[in-house]
CSV table of C-alpha atoms in Angstrom, one decimal:
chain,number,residue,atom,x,y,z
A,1,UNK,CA,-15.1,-21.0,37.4
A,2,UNK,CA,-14.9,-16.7,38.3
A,3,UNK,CA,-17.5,-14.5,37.3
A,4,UNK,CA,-15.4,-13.4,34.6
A,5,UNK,CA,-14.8,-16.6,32.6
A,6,UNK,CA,-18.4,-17.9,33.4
A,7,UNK,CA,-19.6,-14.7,31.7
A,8,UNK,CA,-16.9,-14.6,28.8
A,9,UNK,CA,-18.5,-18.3,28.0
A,10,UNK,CA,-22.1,-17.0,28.3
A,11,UNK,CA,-21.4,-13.9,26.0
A,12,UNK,CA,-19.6,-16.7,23.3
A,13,UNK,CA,-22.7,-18.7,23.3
A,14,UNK,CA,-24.8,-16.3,22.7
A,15,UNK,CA,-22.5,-15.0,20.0
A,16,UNK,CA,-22.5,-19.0,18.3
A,17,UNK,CA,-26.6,-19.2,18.5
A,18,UNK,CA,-28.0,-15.9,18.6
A,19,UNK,CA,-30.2,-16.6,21.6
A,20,UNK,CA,-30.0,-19.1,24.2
A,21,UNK,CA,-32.2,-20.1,27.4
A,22,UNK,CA,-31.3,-19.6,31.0
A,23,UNK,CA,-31.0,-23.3,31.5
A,24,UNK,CA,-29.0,-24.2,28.7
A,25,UNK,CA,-26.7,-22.1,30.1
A,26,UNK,CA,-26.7,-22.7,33.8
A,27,UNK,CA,-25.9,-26.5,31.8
A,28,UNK,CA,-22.9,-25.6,30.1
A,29,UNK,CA,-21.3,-23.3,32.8
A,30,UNK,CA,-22.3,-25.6,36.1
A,31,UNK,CA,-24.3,-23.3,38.2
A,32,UNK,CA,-27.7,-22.2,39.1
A,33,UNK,CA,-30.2,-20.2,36.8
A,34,UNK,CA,-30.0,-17.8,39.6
A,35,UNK,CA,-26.4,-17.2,39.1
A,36,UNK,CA,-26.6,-17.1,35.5
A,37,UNK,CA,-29.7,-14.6,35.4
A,38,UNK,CA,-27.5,-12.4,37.6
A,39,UNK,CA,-24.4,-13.0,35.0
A,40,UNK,CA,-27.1,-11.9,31.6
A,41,UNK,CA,-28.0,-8.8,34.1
A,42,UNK,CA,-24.6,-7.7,34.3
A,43,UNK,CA,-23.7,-8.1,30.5
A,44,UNK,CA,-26.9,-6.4,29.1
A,45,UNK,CA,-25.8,-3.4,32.2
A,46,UNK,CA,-22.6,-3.6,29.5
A,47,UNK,CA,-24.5,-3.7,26.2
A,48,UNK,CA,-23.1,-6.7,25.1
A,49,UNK,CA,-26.1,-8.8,24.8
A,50,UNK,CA,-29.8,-8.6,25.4
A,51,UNK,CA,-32.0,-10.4,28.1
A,52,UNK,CA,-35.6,-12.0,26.6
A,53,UNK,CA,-38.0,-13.6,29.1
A,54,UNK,CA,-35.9,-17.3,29.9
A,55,UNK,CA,-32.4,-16.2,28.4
A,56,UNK,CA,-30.4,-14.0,26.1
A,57,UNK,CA,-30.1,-12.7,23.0
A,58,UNK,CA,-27.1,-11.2,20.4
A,59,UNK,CA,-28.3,-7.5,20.9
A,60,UNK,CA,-29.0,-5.5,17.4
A,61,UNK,CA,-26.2,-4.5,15.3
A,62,UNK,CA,-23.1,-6.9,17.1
A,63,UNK,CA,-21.0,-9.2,15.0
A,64,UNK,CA,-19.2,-12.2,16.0
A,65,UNK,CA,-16.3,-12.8,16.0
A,66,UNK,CA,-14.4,-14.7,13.3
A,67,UNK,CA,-13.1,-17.6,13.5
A,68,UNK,CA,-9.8,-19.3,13.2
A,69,UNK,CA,-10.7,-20.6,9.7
A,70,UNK,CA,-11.9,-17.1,8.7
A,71,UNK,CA,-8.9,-15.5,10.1
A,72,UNK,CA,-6.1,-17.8,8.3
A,73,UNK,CA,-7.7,-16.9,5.2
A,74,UNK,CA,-7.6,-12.9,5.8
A,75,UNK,CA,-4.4,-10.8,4.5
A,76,UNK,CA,-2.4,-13.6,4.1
A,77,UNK,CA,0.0,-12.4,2.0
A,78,UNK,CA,0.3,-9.0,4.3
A,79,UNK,CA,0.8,-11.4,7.6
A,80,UNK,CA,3.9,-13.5,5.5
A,81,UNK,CA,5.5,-9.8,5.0
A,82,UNK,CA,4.9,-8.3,8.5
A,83,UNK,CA,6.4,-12.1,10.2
A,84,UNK,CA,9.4,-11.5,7.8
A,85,UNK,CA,9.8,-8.3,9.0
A,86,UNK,CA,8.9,-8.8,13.2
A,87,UNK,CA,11.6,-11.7,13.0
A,88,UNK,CA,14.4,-9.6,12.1
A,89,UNK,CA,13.5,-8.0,16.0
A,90,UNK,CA,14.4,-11.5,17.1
A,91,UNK,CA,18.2,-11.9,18.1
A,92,UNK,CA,20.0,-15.4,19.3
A,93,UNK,CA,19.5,-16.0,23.1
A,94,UNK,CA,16.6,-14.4,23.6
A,95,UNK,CA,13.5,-14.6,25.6
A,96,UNK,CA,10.4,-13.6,24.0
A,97,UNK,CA,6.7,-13.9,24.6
A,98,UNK,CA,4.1,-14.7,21.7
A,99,UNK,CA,0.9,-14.3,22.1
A,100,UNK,CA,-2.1,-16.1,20.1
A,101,UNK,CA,-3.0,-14.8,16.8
A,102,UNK,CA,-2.9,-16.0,13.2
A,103,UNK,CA,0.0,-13.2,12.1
A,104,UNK,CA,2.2,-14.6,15.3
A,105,UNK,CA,1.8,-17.7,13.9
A,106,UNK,CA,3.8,-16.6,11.0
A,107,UNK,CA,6.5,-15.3,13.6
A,108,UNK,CA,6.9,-18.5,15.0
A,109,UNK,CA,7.2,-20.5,12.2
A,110,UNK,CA,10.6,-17.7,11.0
A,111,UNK,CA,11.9,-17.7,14.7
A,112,UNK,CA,12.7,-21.9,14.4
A,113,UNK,CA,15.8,-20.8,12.6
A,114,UNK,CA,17.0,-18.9,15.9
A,115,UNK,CA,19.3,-20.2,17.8
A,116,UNK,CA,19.3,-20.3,21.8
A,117,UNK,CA,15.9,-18.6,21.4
A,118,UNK,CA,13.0,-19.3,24.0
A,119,UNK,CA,9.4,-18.5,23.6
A,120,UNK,CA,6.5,-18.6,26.2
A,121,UNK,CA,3.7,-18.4,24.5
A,122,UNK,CA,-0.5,-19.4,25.5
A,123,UNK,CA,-1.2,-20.7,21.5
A,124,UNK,CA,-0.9,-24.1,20.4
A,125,UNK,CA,-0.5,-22.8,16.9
A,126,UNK,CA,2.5,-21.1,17.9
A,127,UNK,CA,4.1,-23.8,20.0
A,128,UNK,CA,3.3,-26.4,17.2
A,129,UNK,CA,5.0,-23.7,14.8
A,130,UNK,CA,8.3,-24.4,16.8
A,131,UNK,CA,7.7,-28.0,17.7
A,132,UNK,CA,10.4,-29.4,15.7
A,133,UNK,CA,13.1,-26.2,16.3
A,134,UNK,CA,15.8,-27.6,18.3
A,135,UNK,CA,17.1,-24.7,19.1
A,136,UNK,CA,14.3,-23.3,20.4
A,137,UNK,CA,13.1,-23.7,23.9
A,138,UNK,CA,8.9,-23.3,24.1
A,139,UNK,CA,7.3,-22.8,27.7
A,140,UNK,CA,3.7,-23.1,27.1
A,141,UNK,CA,1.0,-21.3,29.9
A,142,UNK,CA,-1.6,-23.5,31.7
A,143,UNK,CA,-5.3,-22.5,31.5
A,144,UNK,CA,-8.6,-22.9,29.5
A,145,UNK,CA,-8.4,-24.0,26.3
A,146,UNK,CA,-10.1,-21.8,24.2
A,147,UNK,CA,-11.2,-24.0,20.3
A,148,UNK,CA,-12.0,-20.8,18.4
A,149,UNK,CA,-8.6,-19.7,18.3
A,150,UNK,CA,-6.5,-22.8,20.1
A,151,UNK,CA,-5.3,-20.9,22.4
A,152,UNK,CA,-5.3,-21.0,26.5
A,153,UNK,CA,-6.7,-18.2,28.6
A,154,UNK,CA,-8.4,-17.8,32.1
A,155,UNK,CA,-7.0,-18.1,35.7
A,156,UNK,CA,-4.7,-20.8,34.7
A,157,UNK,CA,-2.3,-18.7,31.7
A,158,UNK,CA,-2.4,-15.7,33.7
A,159,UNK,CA,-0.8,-16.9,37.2
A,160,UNK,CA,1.6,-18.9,35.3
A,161,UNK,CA,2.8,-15.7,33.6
A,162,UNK,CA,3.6,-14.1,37.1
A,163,UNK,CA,7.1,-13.3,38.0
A,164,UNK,CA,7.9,-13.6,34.3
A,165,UNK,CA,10.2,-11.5,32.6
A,166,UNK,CA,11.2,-11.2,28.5
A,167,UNK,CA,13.0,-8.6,26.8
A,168,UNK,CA,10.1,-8.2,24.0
A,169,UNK,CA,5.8,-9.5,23.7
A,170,UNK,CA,4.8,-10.5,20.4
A,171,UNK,CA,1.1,-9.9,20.4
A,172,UNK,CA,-1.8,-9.5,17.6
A,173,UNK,CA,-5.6,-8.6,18.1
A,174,UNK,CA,-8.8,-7.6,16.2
A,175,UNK,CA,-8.2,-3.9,16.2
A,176,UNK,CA,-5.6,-1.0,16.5
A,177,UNK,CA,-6.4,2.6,17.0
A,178,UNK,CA,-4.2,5.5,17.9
A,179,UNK,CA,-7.1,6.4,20.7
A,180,UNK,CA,-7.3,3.2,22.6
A,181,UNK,CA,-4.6,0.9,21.3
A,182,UNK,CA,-4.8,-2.6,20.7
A,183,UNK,CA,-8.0,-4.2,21.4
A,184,UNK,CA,-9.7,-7.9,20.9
A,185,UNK,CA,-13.2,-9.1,20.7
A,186,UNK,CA,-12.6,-11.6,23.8
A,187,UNK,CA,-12.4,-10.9,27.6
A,188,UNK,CA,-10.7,-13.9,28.5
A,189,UNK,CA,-8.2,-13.4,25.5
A,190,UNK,CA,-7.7,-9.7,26.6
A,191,UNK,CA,-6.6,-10.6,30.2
A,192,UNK,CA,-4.1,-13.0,29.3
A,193,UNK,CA,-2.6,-10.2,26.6
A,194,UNK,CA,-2.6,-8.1,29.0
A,195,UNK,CA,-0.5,-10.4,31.6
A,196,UNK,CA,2.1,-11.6,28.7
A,197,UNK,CA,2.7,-7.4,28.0
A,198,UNK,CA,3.1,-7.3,32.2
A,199,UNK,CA,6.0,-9.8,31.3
A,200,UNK,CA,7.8,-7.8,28.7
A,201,UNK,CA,10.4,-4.8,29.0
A,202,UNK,CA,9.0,-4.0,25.1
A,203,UNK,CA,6.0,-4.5,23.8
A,204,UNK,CA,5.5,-5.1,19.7
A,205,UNK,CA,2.0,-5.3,18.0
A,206,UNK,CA,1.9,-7.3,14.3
A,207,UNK,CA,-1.4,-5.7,12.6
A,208,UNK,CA,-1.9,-5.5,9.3
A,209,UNK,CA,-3.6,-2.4,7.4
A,210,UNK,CA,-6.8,-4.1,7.8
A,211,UNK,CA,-6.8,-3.8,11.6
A,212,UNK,CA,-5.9,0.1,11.8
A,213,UNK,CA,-9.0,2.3,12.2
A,214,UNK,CA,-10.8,-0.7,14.1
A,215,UNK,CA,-12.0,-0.8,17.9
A,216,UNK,CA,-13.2,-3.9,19.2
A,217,UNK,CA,-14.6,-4.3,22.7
A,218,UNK,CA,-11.6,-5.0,25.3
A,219,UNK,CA,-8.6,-2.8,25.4
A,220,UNK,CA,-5.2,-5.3,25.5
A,221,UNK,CA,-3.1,-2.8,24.8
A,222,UNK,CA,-2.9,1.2,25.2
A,223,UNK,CA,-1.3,3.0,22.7
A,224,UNK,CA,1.5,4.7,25.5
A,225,UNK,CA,2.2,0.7,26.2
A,226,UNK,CA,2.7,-0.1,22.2
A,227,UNK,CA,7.2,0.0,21.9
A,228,UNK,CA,6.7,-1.0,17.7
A,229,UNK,CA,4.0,-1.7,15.5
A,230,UNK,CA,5.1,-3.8,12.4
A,231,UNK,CA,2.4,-3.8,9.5
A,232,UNK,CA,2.2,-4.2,5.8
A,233,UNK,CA,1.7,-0.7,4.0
A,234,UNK,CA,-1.7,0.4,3.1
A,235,UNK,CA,-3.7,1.0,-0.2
A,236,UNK,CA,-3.3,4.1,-1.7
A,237,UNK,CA,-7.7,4.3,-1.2
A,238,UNK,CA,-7.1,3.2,2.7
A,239,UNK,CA,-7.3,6.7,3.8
A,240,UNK,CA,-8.3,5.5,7.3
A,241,UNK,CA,-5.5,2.8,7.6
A,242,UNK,CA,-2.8,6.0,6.9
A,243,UNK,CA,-4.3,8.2,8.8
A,244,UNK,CA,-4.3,6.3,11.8
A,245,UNK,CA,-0.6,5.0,11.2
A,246,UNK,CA,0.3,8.7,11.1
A,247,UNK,CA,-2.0,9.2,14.8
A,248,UNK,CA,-0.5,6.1,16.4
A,249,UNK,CA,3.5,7.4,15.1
A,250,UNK,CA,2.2,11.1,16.6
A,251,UNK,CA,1.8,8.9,20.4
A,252,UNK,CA,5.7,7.9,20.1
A,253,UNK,CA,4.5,4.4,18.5
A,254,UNK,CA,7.9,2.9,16.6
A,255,UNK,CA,6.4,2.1,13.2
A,256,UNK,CA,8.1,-0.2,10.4
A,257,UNK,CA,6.3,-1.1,7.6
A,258,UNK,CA,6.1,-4.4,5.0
A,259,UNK,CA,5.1,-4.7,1.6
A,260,UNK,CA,3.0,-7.7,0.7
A,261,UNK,CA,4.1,-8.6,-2.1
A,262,UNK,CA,7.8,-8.0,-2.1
A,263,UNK,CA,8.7,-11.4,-0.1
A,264,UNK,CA,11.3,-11.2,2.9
A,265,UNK,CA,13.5,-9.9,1.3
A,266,UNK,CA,12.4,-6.3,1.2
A,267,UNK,CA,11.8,-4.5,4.2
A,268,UNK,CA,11.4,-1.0,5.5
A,269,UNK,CA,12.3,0.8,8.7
A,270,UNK,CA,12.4,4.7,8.3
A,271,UNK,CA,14.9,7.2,10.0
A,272,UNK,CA,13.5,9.2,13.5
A,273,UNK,CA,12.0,12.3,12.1
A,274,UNK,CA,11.4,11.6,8.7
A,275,UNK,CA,8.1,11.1,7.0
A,276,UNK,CA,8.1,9.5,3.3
A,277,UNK,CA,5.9,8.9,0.8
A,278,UNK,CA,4.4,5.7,-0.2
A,279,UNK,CA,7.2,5.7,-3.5
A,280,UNK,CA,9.7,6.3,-1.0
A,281,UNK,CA,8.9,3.7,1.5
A,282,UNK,CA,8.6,0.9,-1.5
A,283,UNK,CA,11.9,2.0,-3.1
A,284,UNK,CA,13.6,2.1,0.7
A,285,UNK,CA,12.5,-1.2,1.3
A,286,UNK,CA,14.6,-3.0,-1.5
A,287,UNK,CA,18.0,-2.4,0.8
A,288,UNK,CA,17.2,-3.5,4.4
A,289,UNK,CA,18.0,-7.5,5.0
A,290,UNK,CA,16.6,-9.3,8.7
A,291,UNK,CA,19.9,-9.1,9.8
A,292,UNK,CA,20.4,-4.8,9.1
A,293,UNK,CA,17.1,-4.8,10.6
A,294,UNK,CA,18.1,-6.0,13.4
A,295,UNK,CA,20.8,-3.9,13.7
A,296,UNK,CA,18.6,-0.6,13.4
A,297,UNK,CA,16.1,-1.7,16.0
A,298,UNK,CA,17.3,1.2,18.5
A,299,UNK,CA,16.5,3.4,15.3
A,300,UNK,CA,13.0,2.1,13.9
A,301,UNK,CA,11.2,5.7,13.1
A,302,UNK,CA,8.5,7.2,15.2
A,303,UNK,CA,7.3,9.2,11.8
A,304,UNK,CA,6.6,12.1,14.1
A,305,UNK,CA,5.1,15.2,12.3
A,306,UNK,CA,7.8,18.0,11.4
């Protein structure tokens, strides 16, 4: 096991228990106390957890990370409307990455219908998604699995993305700001994100309003990296959520925007240039169909100030 995935599973325990002994931990990750004192030195020199005399600790003020089961049931109605909307990037023939998430499991289950289509992906939630597509070719990654989100990370998904190339990444996180990008509570989860965008000649983030505003530890994704964002639009309170959508379309960030509860058939991709109001963008979205989105991809706005 590297340093790197030894410590990612030494920060994840802490994170489950709060506070765990040096031995328990040289246990789980099959090395010496030594080694894993060393490891807990290092991650406190970060800030990301605390040493106590025999092991570590969750240091003051950090939260863990949600779950899948916690995820699933978070925006679910804004995830349906951005997957509508992401899919209508998707042509026939295509090769596309997808990377693990709970809104790109929407994706896949919309990209079955596609024809010729082949997806690498490093979730079992998105390969199971496209299980029964016939038309769909799925390349899976090797690697680690990783149970709180089924997906496969470490050593193993990374060298098995190398020499790969896709015309577009699919990917979703825990946060999205305009300053850093797109960022996710996991190391090991971050690398591999990071190796599936390597792969890609575009690069489009699904995040719904509730992500925008929100920095989590390890960058994925910077925001000069980021080709489209597809999200749901925010509450007319979510002053932070609109702000940063207007910072991350300011960076050259391609921006189209779903409404929750208007189902797949309404959509909305703005003109270059232009920046509307929230009527505008709901009464815009009745016209645009998957297919016409499609066919606008080149124009998606960039809602650059005037």
């Amino acid at each position: 096991m590297f340093a790197a995935e030894r410590r990612q599973l030494i920060l994840e325990m802490v994170r489950a228990n709060g506070a765990v002994s040096l031995r328990e931990l040289a246990r789980v990750v099959q090395t010496s106390e030594v080694t894993v004192r060393r490891d807990v030195r290092a991650l406190e020199a970060e800030g990301l957890l605390d040493r106590r005399h025999g092991g570590a600790v969750l240091p003051g003020g950090f939260t863990r990370e949600s779950g899948f089961p916690q995820k699933s049931l978070s925006a679910t109605a804004e995830k349906t409307a951005i997957a509508d909307l992401a899919a209508g990037l998707v042509g026939e023939g295509e090769a596309i990455v997808v990377g693990a998430g709970t809104t790109t499991q929407e994706l896949a289950r919309r990209l079955a219908r596609v024809p010729g289509l082949t997806v690498v992906t490093n979730s079992l939630l998105v390969a199971q998604a496209l299980a029964h597509a016939n038309r769909v070719e799925v390349v899976m990654t090797g690697g680690t699995l990783r149970g709180s989100n089924y997906a496969l990370v470490g050593s193993g998904a990374e060298q098995s993305l190398q020499g790969l190339r896709v015309s577009r990444a699919f990917l979703s996180g825990s946060g999205l700001t305009a300053e850093r990008g797109l960022s996710t509570s996991n190391m090991l989860s971050a690398s591999v994100d990071r190796a599936l965008v390597q792969a890609a000649a575009e690069v489009v983030v699904l995040a719904d309003h509730t992500k925008l505003g929100t920095d989590t530890m390890f960058q994925t994704v910077p925001t000069d990296v980021i080709t489209r964002l597809v999200t749901d639009e925010p509450p007319p309170h979510d002053d932070r959520a609109t702000t940063e959508l207007q910072a991350l379309a300011d960076q050259g960030v391609q921006i189209a925007v779903a409404g929750p509860a208007a189902g797949p058939g309404r959509h909305d991709v703005p003109l270059p240039g232009q920046r509307r109001t929230r009527a505008q963008l709901r009464n815009a979205s009745n016209s645009l169909t998957p297919e016409q989105l499609q066919d606008r991809t080149p124009r998606v706005a960039d809602l650059r100030r005037r």
